[in-house]
Amino acid sequence: MTDQAEVTRQLDAQVLMEQARIETALDDFGDPWFEAPLGSLIDHVNRDAGLLSPDSSAGVRIRSALSDRLRLVQYFKDHPAAADERIELACAIIGLPRTGSTMMHRLLAAVPGLTAPWWWETAFPLPLPGEAAGDPAPRQEAARQMVDWLLTQWPDFESIDPMDAMAVNEEVVLLDRTFLSTTYDSMMPIHAYGHWQADQDHEPAFRDLYRFMQAIQHQRVLRGEPRRPWVFKTPHHLLGGIGGLLKVWPGVKLVMTHRHVGQVLPSYCSMCASLSINSSSTYRKEDQGAHWSRRFRTGLERLEALRRELPAGQIIDVRYEDTVNDPVGTAQRVLEQLGHARDGAVQAALEACVADNARDARPRHKYGAQEFGLTPEGIAADFAFYHDQYLAK
């Protein structure tokens, strides 16, 4: 017999959608394609996540995503010119997490003539009720408060990944609104969902991402900011989304950041632990290594197959050690392959970015492979195909 308390702890898609309608006083979700991944996500959460407080964790996140879908449809009704915005990508950084991709993202986005989504824009992509036209200050303040709250909930996170409401951020946060996102199996022990989403057709999700970016760019233009090519970055491209990315932006240059997986995998497992360990009754550290080993290996193998189909030069390879030892020179090399001219302003912007992002300003991240069921020897064997190709001296 099912415990009544357990029944009430189950998330329900229709209930969450109705709550979003009430919250926004809107009722048009647009294309219903998202309901299938939403249903799958909720099924996996209910079955596997073991959340101690589903309504106040995953439930809040999903309801917020649904509310933003309603607001996005309404934004285009209120601002039809937004549909004419053309979203041009300078590149997409697609490497595994912990490979220097965040630093490369910040370096490239700092270059005059390029841009990236701000953290506050990904958290609050659409104007808040009552927000004055052209003044996103309320959203910026809300984002600062959100960062402060997140760091109290996940105190170890600051040592793992920099979080700043006014810095650039990953577009995967916008893709969370499609319910096809690596964010979800990173935050909750829903391993089967992670493998499921990686096998889906992500084109509809990236079509939605394009629309979110149109709304963001349209707002920037209304504030008097110039249109500029965007620098994207998220490991989600490698871990499931790359097919959708290339269907929407077929010729986009892909920047693949490389690092020995033995230095990457335990660190990412540690980050996931910081997000899950205090909110789930089913989270087990020792299961994380196997899950993310499979996810990483599948992503890398699929990228190798994709390389054989893409034009020469569409993928730009960057080693972690080069980014760490010579960030400015490495970024300049990437910019040259992107066709971006080198000049004094670029040099100055890159040097300023390095100064602003010193690793010493953040606490050190401490973790061990064994606690996640991993060994250095096992990682080396599982990923020898990748290390030999891109990291052999």
Short mmCIF file of N, CA and C in Angstrom, two decimals, residues 45 52 73 79 89 92 113 123 156 159 169 181 195 217 219 233 259 280 288 322 343 355 363 372:
data_model
loop_
_atom_site.label_atom_id
_atom_site.label_comp_id
_atom_site.label_asym_id
_atom_site.label_seq_id
_atom_site.Cartn_x
_atom_site.Cartn_y
_atom_site.Cartn_z
N VAL A 45 12.17 12.12 -11.90
CA VAL A 45 12.31 12.74 -10.58
C VAL A 45 11.48 11.97 -9.56
N LEU A 52 13.96 15.24 -0.68
CA LEU A 52 13.39 15.43 0.64
C LEU A 52 12.25 16.43 0.62
N VAL A 73 6.32 33.44 -24.81
CA VAL A 73 5.27 33.55 -25.83
C VAL A 73 4.64 34.94 -25.77
N HIS A 79 6.03 42.25 -28.41
CA HIS A 79 7.14 42.83 -29.19
C HIS A 79 7.37 41.99 -30.44
N LEU A 89 26.26 33.40 -33.91
CA LEU A 89 27.22 32.85 -32.96
C LEU A 89 28.64 33.03 -33.48
N ALA A 92 30.83 28.19 -30.19
CA ALA A 92 30.28 27.51 -29.03
C ALA A 92 31.39 26.68 -28.42
N GLY A 113 33.45 43.59 -29.58
CA GLY A 113 32.75 43.06 -30.74
C GLY A 113 32.11 41.70 -30.52
N ALA A 123 19.14 33.82 -15.73
CA ALA A 123 18.24 33.57 -14.60
C ALA A 123 16.88 34.24 -14.80
N ASP A 156 29.94 24.84 -0.69
CA ASP A 156 31.17 24.36 -1.35
C ASP A 156 31.26 24.80 -2.80
N SER A 159 34.04 27.15 -4.42
CA SER A 159 35.37 26.61 -4.68
C SER A 159 35.41 25.76 -5.95
N ASN A 169 27.44 33.70 -18.37
CA ASN A 169 26.94 32.41 -17.90
C ASN A 169 26.64 31.49 -19.08
N SER A 181 18.04 18.91 -20.61
CA SER A 181 19.21 19.63 -20.09
C SER A 181 20.02 18.76 -19.16
N HIS A 195 20.80 9.78 -19.40
CA HIS A 195 21.06 8.98 -20.60
C HIS A 195 19.93 9.13 -21.61
N GLN A 217 18.40 39.57 -26.94
CA GLN A 217 19.05 40.52 -27.83
C GLN A 217 18.12 41.71 -28.10
N GLN A 219 15.93 43.02 -26.14
CA GLN A 219 15.97 43.90 -24.98
C GLN A 219 17.25 44.72 -24.94
N LYS A 233 28.73 28.65 -24.41
CA LYS A 233 29.58 27.68 -23.72
C LYS A 233 28.74 26.84 -22.77
N ARG A 259 41.28 18.21 -21.39
CA ARG A 259 42.04 17.99 -20.16
C ARG A 259 41.93 16.52 -19.81
N SER A 280 18.60 14.84 -1.13
CA SER A 280 18.11 13.59 -1.68
C SER A 280 18.37 12.43 -0.73
N GLN A 288 28.14 7.90 -8.43
CA GLN A 288 28.35 9.04 -9.33
C GLN A 288 29.43 8.77 -10.37
N ASP A 322 47.42 24.89 -21.93
CA ASP A 322 47.70 26.11 -22.69
C ASP A 322 46.87 27.28 -22.17
N ASP A 343 44.26 43.12 -32.30
CA ASP A 343 44.74 44.50 -32.20
C ASP A 343 44.96 44.84 -30.74
N ALA A 355 43.23 39.31 -15.32
CA ALA A 355 43.41 39.95 -14.02
C ALA A 355 42.15 39.86 -13.17
N PRO A 363 38.35 29.92 -3.00
CA PRO A 363 38.88 28.83 -2.19
C PRO A 363 39.19 27.62 -3.05
N PHE A 372 33.98 8.49 -5.07
CA PHE A 372 32.95 8.38 -6.10
C PHE A 372 33.04 7.06 -6.86
#
